Amino acid sequence: MTERPLFDGDQFDYIIVGAGSAGCVLANRLSADPRNRVLLLEAGGNDNWIWFHIPVGYLFAIGNPRADWMFKTEPEAGLGGRSIAYPRGKVLGGCSAINAMIYMRGQAQDYDRWRDLGLNGWGWDDLLPLYKKQEDHFKPDGRFHQAGGEWRIEPPRVQWDLLDRFIDAAEQAGIPRIEDFNTGNNHGCAYFQVNQKNGRRYSAARGFLKPVLNRPNLVVQTGVLVEKITIEKGRATGVRYRHPSGQVLGAKAGAEVIVSTGAVGTPHLLQLSGIGPAQMLRDNGVEVVLDKPGVGANLQDHLQIRPIYKVSGVKTMNSDYQSLFNRAVMGLEYLFKRTGALTMAPSQLGAFTTSSPAYDRPNLQFHIQPLSLDKFGDPLHTFPAFTASVCNLRPSSRGTITLDGSDPAKQPKIAPNYLSTDEDRQVAADALRVIRKVISQPALAAFKPEEYRPGAHLTSDEDLAIGAGAVASTIFHPVGTAKMGVESDPMAVLDDRLRVRGIDGLRVVDASVMPFITSGNTAAPTMVIAEKAAIMIAEDAGR
């Protein structure tokens, strides 16, 4: 990384806006060609805080303005009128610096569905080699995994008797025991694989950006808010950004501007730049450059329904954490062995299954946690309990990201529109029934599980859907707000090479490009999107 002052009018070939999961991959790949002058701009700061690196640090990073954009949704009818926190990473590495560290590709059919829309090169067989290219996997088998890439993947470094028995109960309920969720078929129950190395978080910044900071053709600037993409005669020519000094400066892009600010930040920046639904832009005082109704539409997210079960006779994090002595032991175990509770991802155990026979592949994902709390940021409960979070993998509800005025520093309006369809409400009700079936199996009987939330008294479809909404929150997987699609789709923002239709020299590379959400955690798919994008960018430049 070249450390030097930036000046108004600086010239680069590629300007990447956002140093998150996708931006770090792009900066690595594009700067590998010494002919490319690359500028990477990040609104957050450096990841030089201890809690970015100790895995359990997500508890301190989420909800902290040092690490989190601190977004909130509009009041959500499906959640009983609640407005909920909508965490997004604001630091080098983006969400990969504060997320659950779960390595999950999704299902082969997810990508084949993209391909079948007419999006060439986006099928499972197209992307599997790119997933493998990125990996430094603890168990390379050649077929699905390999070692030697930048993205470290390891098994968890802590286990709980409660979770081991949950695997047994899931098997008794018809959910098979498996070893690997990442073969294209994730039906089953297993411990998650995580993006860690020797008990430390492995963010995109650590894996992809930091090893190449010495390249003279890569300039990285943190603490800058990009306020607008400059567009001249139908071409993106650069960006205007606010420097930490307060100055508003410009940078020029000879080849492309690449927006990688995520499913919230990307539509917001495009809209501030005059690209979006024309009437909405006018209503917010923004001059229309390109009427693009799909910008900010098609928001999809995995809604996390969080049933909590009290237990007895088994160890949970709730009981352990109440003791100062136990916390000291945890700290010492981490310090000397890099194992134990401080290495924990938010969820250690996963399960994928169907909510009903109407689905031919898993449409539910469980994140099982040996702890419970009312919401992130609140203290753990004082009684022993575990959380059996479940989300609908392919929701039919669609939300929006829209401007709330023309001030770039003001957060957009986020309206996920959770549980707004009959199908999603039915899946929510059935998901609670599925978890009750697992909990009732003999393998867990010794722990006397008792439903604490939403409550065993809820039994009808309507009551269960309402109860689900009362205990639900985002699981941090927003996608789709600048989707790629075929030319005949009026809501498609991008072509299948991720270029903005109607503006030359402008590309979007992040989770917002997904036409449909993947069936699992979205960090790894976002990074493979960036891997593919880097190849296409080089091809389009004739490199």
XYZ file of C-alpha atoms in Angstrom:
543
model
C 0.000 0.000 0.000
C 1.330 3.399 -0.935
C 1.049 5.756 2.050
C 0.772 9.225 0.599
C -1.579 12.184 0.716
C -4.453 12.129 -1.745
C -5.015 15.194 -3.880
C -8.053 16.476 -5.696
C -8.047 15.015 -9.190
C -5.772 12.027 -8.484
C -5.865 9.594 -11.407
C -6.206 5.826 -11.153
C -7.305 3.027 -13.439
C -9.695 1.430 -10.945
C -11.403 2.990 -7.970
C -12.941 0.470 -5.568
C -15.455 1.971 -3.154
C -15.626 -0.157 -0.005
C -12.953 -2.373 1.575
C -15.331 -5.052 2.796
C -15.481 -8.727 1.907
C -15.695 -8.059 -1.843
C -13.490 -4.957 -1.942
C -10.542 -6.680 -0.289
C -10.666 -9.525 -2.826
C -10.863 -7.053 -5.713
C -7.975 -4.936 -4.406
C -5.824 -8.052 -4.188
C -6.670 -9.369 -7.633
C -6.660 -6.100 -9.593
C -3.408 -4.824 -8.070
C -1.710 -8.143 -8.926
C -1.280 -6.673 -12.413
C 1.383 -3.961 -11.989
C -0.096 -2.066 -14.934
C -3.226 -1.308 -12.893
C -3.278 1.716 -10.612
C -5.825 0.855 -7.925
C -7.434 3.076 -5.285
C -9.387 1.437 -2.461
C -11.558 3.773 -0.391
C -13.063 2.738 2.958
C -15.330 4.801 5.210
C -14.332 2.838 8.315
C -10.982 2.655 10.031
C -8.191 0.128 10.392
C -8.836 -3.180 12.138
C -6.361 -2.372 14.919
C -8.731 -3.158 17.804
C -8.317 -6.403 19.730
C -11.990 -7.363 19.389
C -11.688 -7.537 15.610
C -9.346 -10.497 16.070
C -10.565 -12.489 19.073
C -13.529 -14.428 17.675
C -15.935 -13.689 20.512
C -15.281 -9.998 19.865
C -18.389 -9.797 17.690
C -20.242 -9.268 20.995
C -18.381 -5.977 21.403
C -18.131 -4.952 17.743
C -21.784 -5.252 16.755
C -23.563 -2.170 18.025
C -20.309 -0.223 18.434
C -19.842 2.747 16.062
C -16.148 1.926 15.835
C -17.070 -1.219 13.912
C -20.718 -0.935 12.880
C -22.647 1.522 10.699
C -25.375 1.372 13.368
C -28.216 1.133 10.853
C -31.783 0.563 11.992
C -34.759 -0.594 9.979
C -38.043 1.157 9.588
C -40.796 -0.244 11.857
C -41.605 -3.738 10.582
C -45.214 -4.918 10.625
C -44.138 -8.566 10.526
C -42.055 -8.036 13.666
C -44.901 -6.518 15.648
C -44.038 -2.967 14.592
C -40.484 -3.152 15.905
C -37.547 -1.308 14.372
C -34.454 -3.495 14.683
C -30.710 -2.957 14.505
C -29.221 -3.780 11.098
C -25.479 -4.274 11.664
C -23.014 -3.688 8.817
C -19.227 -3.656 9.150
C -17.516 -0.261 9.077
C -13.818 -1.191 9.062
C -11.234 -2.741 6.758
C -12.687 -6.168 6.041
C -16.264 -4.897 6.376
C -18.742 -7.447 7.666
C -16.067 -10.165 7.605
C -14.473 -8.327 10.561
C -17.597 -8.591 12.745
C -19.641 -11.495 11.353
C -20.237 -15.057 12.510
C -17.129 -16.403 10.697
C -19.219 -19.244 9.222
C -17.947 -20.615 5.917
C -21.008 -21.521 3.881
C -21.416 -21.698 0.109
C -25.118 -22.486 -0.102
C -26.685 -25.057 -2.408
C -25.755 -25.937 -5.986
C -29.332 -25.183 -7.080
C -28.949 -21.570 -5.881
C -26.344 -20.827 -8.515
C -27.957 -22.973 -11.184
C -31.087 -20.887 -10.643
C -29.034 -17.767 -11.427
C -27.633 -19.446 -14.541
C -31.093 -20.527 -15.662
C -32.245 -16.903 -15.563
C -29.859 -16.365 -18.478
C -26.867 -15.224 -16.396
C -24.007 -16.911 -18.211
C -21.187 -18.337 -16.127
C -22.962 -18.187 -12.767
C -23.865 -21.872 -12.268
C -22.494 -24.075 -9.483
C -20.008 -25.797 -11.788
C -18.755 -22.376 -12.901
C -18.178 -21.092 -9.373
C -16.893 -24.202 -7.573
C -13.351 -23.821 -9.020
C -13.306 -20.207 -7.804
C -14.373 -21.235 -4.312
C -11.540 -23.762 -4.277
C -9.057 -21.211 -5.615
C -9.682 -18.928 -2.632
C -9.502 -21.643 0.002
C -6.842 -22.607 2.452
C -8.916 -25.468 3.831
C -7.962 -27.561 6.859
C -9.088 -30.726 5.077
C -8.405 -30.432 1.345
C -9.924 -33.309 -0.577
C -9.331 -32.086 -4.113
C -12.954 -32.473 -5.158
C -14.624 -29.780 -3.030
C -11.767 -28.186 -1.077
C -8.140 -27.302 -1.461
C -5.325 -25.654 0.479
C -3.012 -22.795 -0.438
C -5.481 -19.968 -1.060
C -5.932 -16.793 0.926
C -9.144 -17.685 2.781
C -8.410 -19.846 5.822
C -11.081 -22.357 6.899
C -10.806 -24.415 10.086
C -12.981 -26.573 12.339
C -14.298 -24.992 15.568
C -11.988 -25.090 18.570
C -14.669 -25.632 21.208
C -17.389 -28.237 21.687
C -20.327 -28.539 24.048
C -22.064 -31.671 25.342
C -25.387 -29.948 24.722
C -24.584 -29.456 21.041
C -23.337 -33.016 20.641
C -26.658 -34.248 22.003
C -28.502 -31.885 19.667
C -26.852 -33.642 16.719
C -28.177 -36.934 18.092
C -31.658 -35.440 18.505
C -31.630 -34.043 14.977
C -30.711 -37.474 13.651
C -33.562 -39.020 15.629
C -35.880 -36.418 14.048
C -34.755 -37.314 10.507
C -31.989 -34.749 9.919
C -28.869 -36.749 9.037
C -25.471 -36.317 10.645
C -22.979 -35.015 8.044
C -19.399 -33.660 7.974
C -19.450 -30.854 5.412
C -22.108 -28.315 4.453
C -20.155 -27.117 1.399
C -20.517 -29.841 -1.216
C -23.512 -28.276 -2.973
C -26.000 -30.194 -0.809
C -26.157 -28.942 2.781
C -28.980 -31.167 4.067
C -27.983 -32.375 7.523
C -26.549 -31.409 10.897
C -22.914 -30.652 11.759
C -20.571 -28.218 13.410
C -19.903 -25.192 11.221
C -16.548 -24.658 9.561
C -15.197 -21.206 10.412
C -12.944 -18.514 8.973
C -10.296 -18.595 11.685
C -6.611 -19.351 11.935
C -5.212 -20.731 15.177
C -8.149 -19.390 17.138
C -8.142 -15.889 15.613
C -10.723 -14.390 13.263
C -9.656 -14.463 9.631
C -11.271 -11.481 7.934
C -11.074 -10.551 4.256
C -8.640 -7.802 5.211
C -6.339 -10.289 6.908
C -6.566 -12.845 4.114
C -6.606 -10.759 0.961
C -5.634 -7.139 1.666
C -2.853 -7.070 4.232
C -0.533 -9.462 2.363
C -0.469 -7.068 -0.633
C -0.248 -3.690 1.121
C 3.335 -3.293 -0.090
C 2.327 -3.152 -3.746
C 3.273 0.283 -5.120
C 0.257 0.356 -7.452
C -2.286 0.008 -4.604
C -3.407 3.011 -2.571
C -5.716 2.443 0.393
C -7.441 5.284 2.219
C -9.544 4.747 5.327
C -11.949 7.118 7.020
C -13.311 8.543 3.761
C -16.998 8.713 2.903
C -17.644 8.534 -0.823
C -20.510 10.937 -1.429
C -21.047 10.618 -5.161
C -19.965 8.856 -8.321
C -19.089 11.431 -10.970
C -20.766 10.710 -14.292
C -20.044 12.556 -17.525
C -21.814 11.852 -20.805
C -23.081 8.499 -19.621
C -19.761 7.304 -18.201
C -18.536 6.987 -14.615
C -15.349 9.038 -14.450
C -14.529 8.931 -10.741
C -15.826 9.717 -7.272
C -16.183 12.599 -4.840
C -15.354 11.752 -1.245
C -15.059 13.457 2.110
C -11.553 13.204 3.528
C -11.006 12.830 7.312
C -9.769 16.423 7.246
C -13.240 17.511 6.167
C -12.203 18.365 2.616
C -14.277 17.072 -0.278
C -11.886 15.705 -2.886
C -12.202 13.911 -6.174
C -10.450 10.962 -7.747
C -10.609 9.978 -11.406
C -10.925 6.468 -12.818
C -9.514 5.848 -16.264
C -11.011 2.366 -16.535
C -13.794 1.713 -14.002
C -15.457 2.738 -10.767
C -16.371 -0.401 -8.811
C -18.949 -0.066 -6.042
C -18.506 -2.671 -3.291
C -20.275 -1.108 -0.324
C -22.787 -3.903 0.293
C -26.503 -4.426 -0.037
C -27.254 -1.286 1.987
C -24.389 1.001 0.999
C -24.345 0.253 -2.735
C -27.936 1.259 -3.586
C -27.556 4.270 -1.289
C -24.466 5.502 -3.168
C -26.014 4.813 -6.577
C -29.114 6.754 -5.547
C -27.045 9.677 -4.215
C -25.335 9.684 -7.615
C -28.649 9.999 -9.468
C -29.095 6.331 -10.400
C -32.338 4.852 -9.133
C -36.129 5.189 -9.204
C -36.647 8.611 -10.760
C -39.543 9.851 -8.634
C -37.904 8.732 -5.391
C -34.725 10.592 -6.365
C -36.647 13.771 -7.153
C -38.591 13.526 -3.913
C -35.254 13.510 -2.076
C -33.707 16.399 -3.973
C -31.366 14.359 -6.181
C -30.997 15.098 -9.880
C -31.881 12.072 -11.990
C -28.999 10.764 -14.089
C -30.526 7.368 -14.906
C -34.013 6.126 -14.044
C -33.301 2.675 -12.635
C -36.250 1.310 -10.615
C -34.340 -1.788 -9.473
C -31.778 0.174 -7.449
C -32.718 -0.407 -3.828
C -35.480 -2.894 -4.667
C -35.389 -6.699 -4.284
C -33.948 -6.579 -0.742
C -33.794 -10.126 0.628
C -32.546 -11.174 4.039
C -32.564 -14.206 6.291
C -34.869 -13.464 9.201
C -33.553 -15.198 12.313
C -36.342 -16.588 14.503
C -34.826 -17.186 17.936
C -36.603 -19.846 20.046
C -34.993 -20.189 23.483
C -35.103 -23.336 25.609
C -34.284 -23.535 29.298
C -32.340 -26.658 30.282
C -30.934 -28.291 33.394
C -28.131 -30.704 34.135
C -25.901 -29.513 31.303
C -23.321 -26.784 30.864
C -24.212 -23.636 28.866
C -22.471 -20.348 28.300
C -25.113 -18.587 30.408
C -24.104 -20.356 33.608
C -20.377 -20.244 32.842
C -20.350 -16.530 32.094
C -21.917 -15.519 35.400
C -18.778 -16.561 37.272
C -15.764 -14.234 37.331
C -13.577 -17.271 37.992
C -14.920 -19.064 34.922
C -14.358 -15.984 32.792
C -10.776 -15.808 33.999
C -10.293 -19.471 33.097
C -11.732 -18.795 29.626
C -9.276 -15.956 29.154
C -6.310 -18.054 30.240
C -7.338 -20.951 28.017
C -7.495 -18.612 25.042
C -4.209 -16.906 25.927
C -2.203 -20.102 26.244
C -4.035 -22.605 24.020
C -6.155 -20.552 21.586
C -9.102 -22.800 22.372
C -12.289 -22.548 24.387
C -15.174 -20.127 24.640
C -13.308 -17.052 23.363
C -12.845 -18.796 19.991
C -16.604 -19.229 19.634
C -18.461 -18.015 16.590
C -21.962 -16.750 17.457
C -23.283 -20.150 16.362
C -21.300 -23.355 16.517
C -23.746 -25.946 15.247
C -25.878 -25.897 12.109
C -28.696 -27.904 10.621
C -30.442 -27.721 7.248
C -33.818 -29.313 6.589
C -37.225 -28.659 5.054
C -40.116 -26.937 6.764
C -42.641 -29.262 5.067
C -42.836 -31.883 2.297
C -43.706 -29.042 -0.119
C -39.973 -28.293 -0.483
C -37.613 -30.564 -2.405
C -34.429 -29.204 -0.812
C -33.654 -27.623 2.560
C -35.358 -24.279 3.055
C -34.504 -23.924 6.750
C -31.163 -23.278 8.420
C -30.688 -23.647 12.169
C -27.932 -21.853 14.099
C -27.682 -23.563 17.491
C -26.050 -21.593 20.308
C -25.310 -22.855 23.855
C -26.401 -19.505 25.281
C -29.379 -17.161 25.300
C -30.103 -13.443 25.529
C -32.957 -11.187 24.566
C -31.013 -9.463 21.784
C -27.421 -8.677 20.779
C -25.967 -6.187 23.232
C -28.029 -7.488 26.147
C -26.478 -9.627 28.895
C -26.796 -13.382 28.826
C -29.701 -14.812 30.768
C -28.908 -15.926 34.307
C -30.561 -19.341 33.837
C -29.049 -22.181 31.766
C -30.503 -22.168 28.255
C -29.738 -22.501 24.575
C -31.014 -20.795 21.431
C -32.211 -22.728 18.386
C -32.275 -19.931 15.817
C -33.905 -20.777 12.498
C -34.241 -18.842 9.254
C -36.158 -19.276 6.017
C -33.396 -19.711 3.446
C -35.336 -18.465 0.435
C -37.912 -15.913 1.631
C -40.493 -14.581 -0.816
C -40.792 -11.239 1.021
C -38.981 -8.336 -0.651
C -37.888 -5.064 0.881
C -36.309 -1.775 -0.151
C -33.413 0.587 0.493
C -34.332 4.222 -0.267
C -32.942 7.666 0.365
C -33.901 9.739 3.363
C -32.831 13.041 1.844
C -29.751 13.980 -0.156
C -27.242 14.196 2.716
C -24.678 11.419 2.116
C -24.013 11.133 5.846
C -27.644 10.323 6.647
C -28.481 6.641 6.670
C -30.998 5.373 4.128
C -34.414 4.008 4.937
C -34.164 0.239 5.334
C -37.450 -1.638 5.004
C -36.871 -5.422 4.793
C -40.623 -6.133 4.793
C -40.158 -9.357 6.749
C -42.962 -11.949 6.893
C -45.044 -9.957 4.415
C -46.142 -12.968 2.354
C -48.398 -15.882 3.233
C -45.624 -18.302 2.273
C -43.089 -16.733 4.641
C -45.552 -16.704 7.525
C -46.344 -20.384 6.916
C -42.649 -21.289 6.781
C -42.092 -19.402 10.052
C -44.878 -21.334 11.772
C -43.645 -24.656 10.405
C -40.038 -23.851 11.385
C -41.082 -23.587 15.026
C -42.812 -26.950 14.721
C -39.652 -28.497 13.259
C -37.495 -27.317 16.137
C -40.068 -28.570 18.650
C -39.876 -31.985 16.988
C -36.090 -32.039 17.405
C -36.234 -30.827 21.001
C -38.720 -33.562 21.900
C -36.363 -36.387 20.892
C -34.918 -38.775 23.502
C -31.352 -37.509 23.054
C -32.230 -34.222 24.805
C -34.715 -35.575 27.359
C -32.166 -35.727 30.194
C -31.767 -31.935 29.994
C -35.521 -31.308 30.435
C -35.781 -28.617 27.730
C -38.538 -26.086 28.350
C -39.612 -23.560 25.710
C -39.006 -20.078 27.123
C -39.634 -18.074 23.948
C -41.863 -17.715 21.994
C -43.859 -20.093 24.233
C -45.253 -23.610 24.029
C -48.817 -22.290 24.313
C -48.619 -21.083 20.678
C -49.942 -23.793 18.350
C -51.987 -22.362 15.450
C -50.392 -21.131 12.219
C -51.407 -17.547 12.969
C -50.198 -17.565 16.569
C -46.908 -19.209 15.624
C -46.254 -16.664 12.852
C -46.934 -13.800 15.254
C -44.765 -15.448 17.901
C -41.974 -15.927 15.388
C -42.072 -12.237 14.501
C -41.890 -11.311 18.183
C -38.590 -13.179 18.685
C -37.023 -12.567 15.273
C -34.216 -10.343 14.051
C -31.885 -10.148 11.079
C -29.133 -12.702 10.790
C -27.146 -10.114 8.815
C -27.534 -11.448 5.239
C -29.028 -8.608 3.141
C -28.603 -9.102 -0.615
C -30.135 -8.300 -3.971
C -30.554 -4.515 -4.014
C -28.714 -3.966 -7.314
C -29.361 -7.311 -8.916
C -27.973 -8.689 -12.135
C -30.433 -9.891 -14.720
C -31.207 -10.232 -18.399
C -31.836 -7.159 -20.516
C -35.591 -7.793 -20.698
C -35.922 -7.608 -16.890
C -36.908 -3.996 -16.066
C -35.727 -4.411 -12.454
C -32.257 -5.701 -13.348
C -29.603 -3.088 -12.540
C -26.630 -5.064 -13.879
C -25.812 -7.381 -16.737
C -24.233 -10.770 -16.084
C -20.794 -9.150 -16.036
C -21.939 -6.899 -13.171
C -21.865 -3.730 -15.297
C -24.510 -1.100 -14.604
C -26.801 -1.012 -17.619
C -26.928 2.516 -19.006
C -23.680 3.829 -17.450
C -20.294 2.928 -18.928
C -17.315 2.313 -16.671
C -19.428 1.466 -13.616
C -19.625 -1.953 -12.021
C -21.122 -3.321 -8.799
C -19.394 -6.174 -6.963
C -20.885 -7.273 -3.635
C -23.923 -9.102 -2.215
C -26.310 -6.601 -3.785
C -25.796 -8.250 -7.199
C -27.543 -11.511 -6.222
C -30.883 -11.966 -8.002
C -31.892 -14.528 -5.356
C -30.355 -15.060 -1.942
C -28.174 -18.112 -1.410
C -29.296 -20.906 0.924
C -26.958 -20.162 3.804
C -24.588 -17.543 5.187
C -23.629 -15.006 2.532
C -19.996 -14.030 3.246
C -18.353 -16.746 1.137
C -20.713 -16.233 -1.837
C -19.952 -12.503 -1.738
C -16.246 -13.193 -1.927
C -16.586 -15.642 -4.798
C -18.638 -13.015 -6.647
C -15.623 -10.711 -6.276
C -13.294 -13.462 -7.487
C -15.345 -13.903 -10.635
C -15.694 -10.153 -11.099
C -11.929 -9.672 -11.043
C -11.584 -12.183 -13.877
C -14.276 -10.425 -15.920
C -12.756 -6.987 -15.277
C -9.407 -8.192 -16.610
C -11.088 -9.788 -19.622
C -13.049 -6.633 -20.413
C -9.844 -4.612 -20.224
C -8.155 -6.993 -22.667
C -5.689 -8.165 -20.027
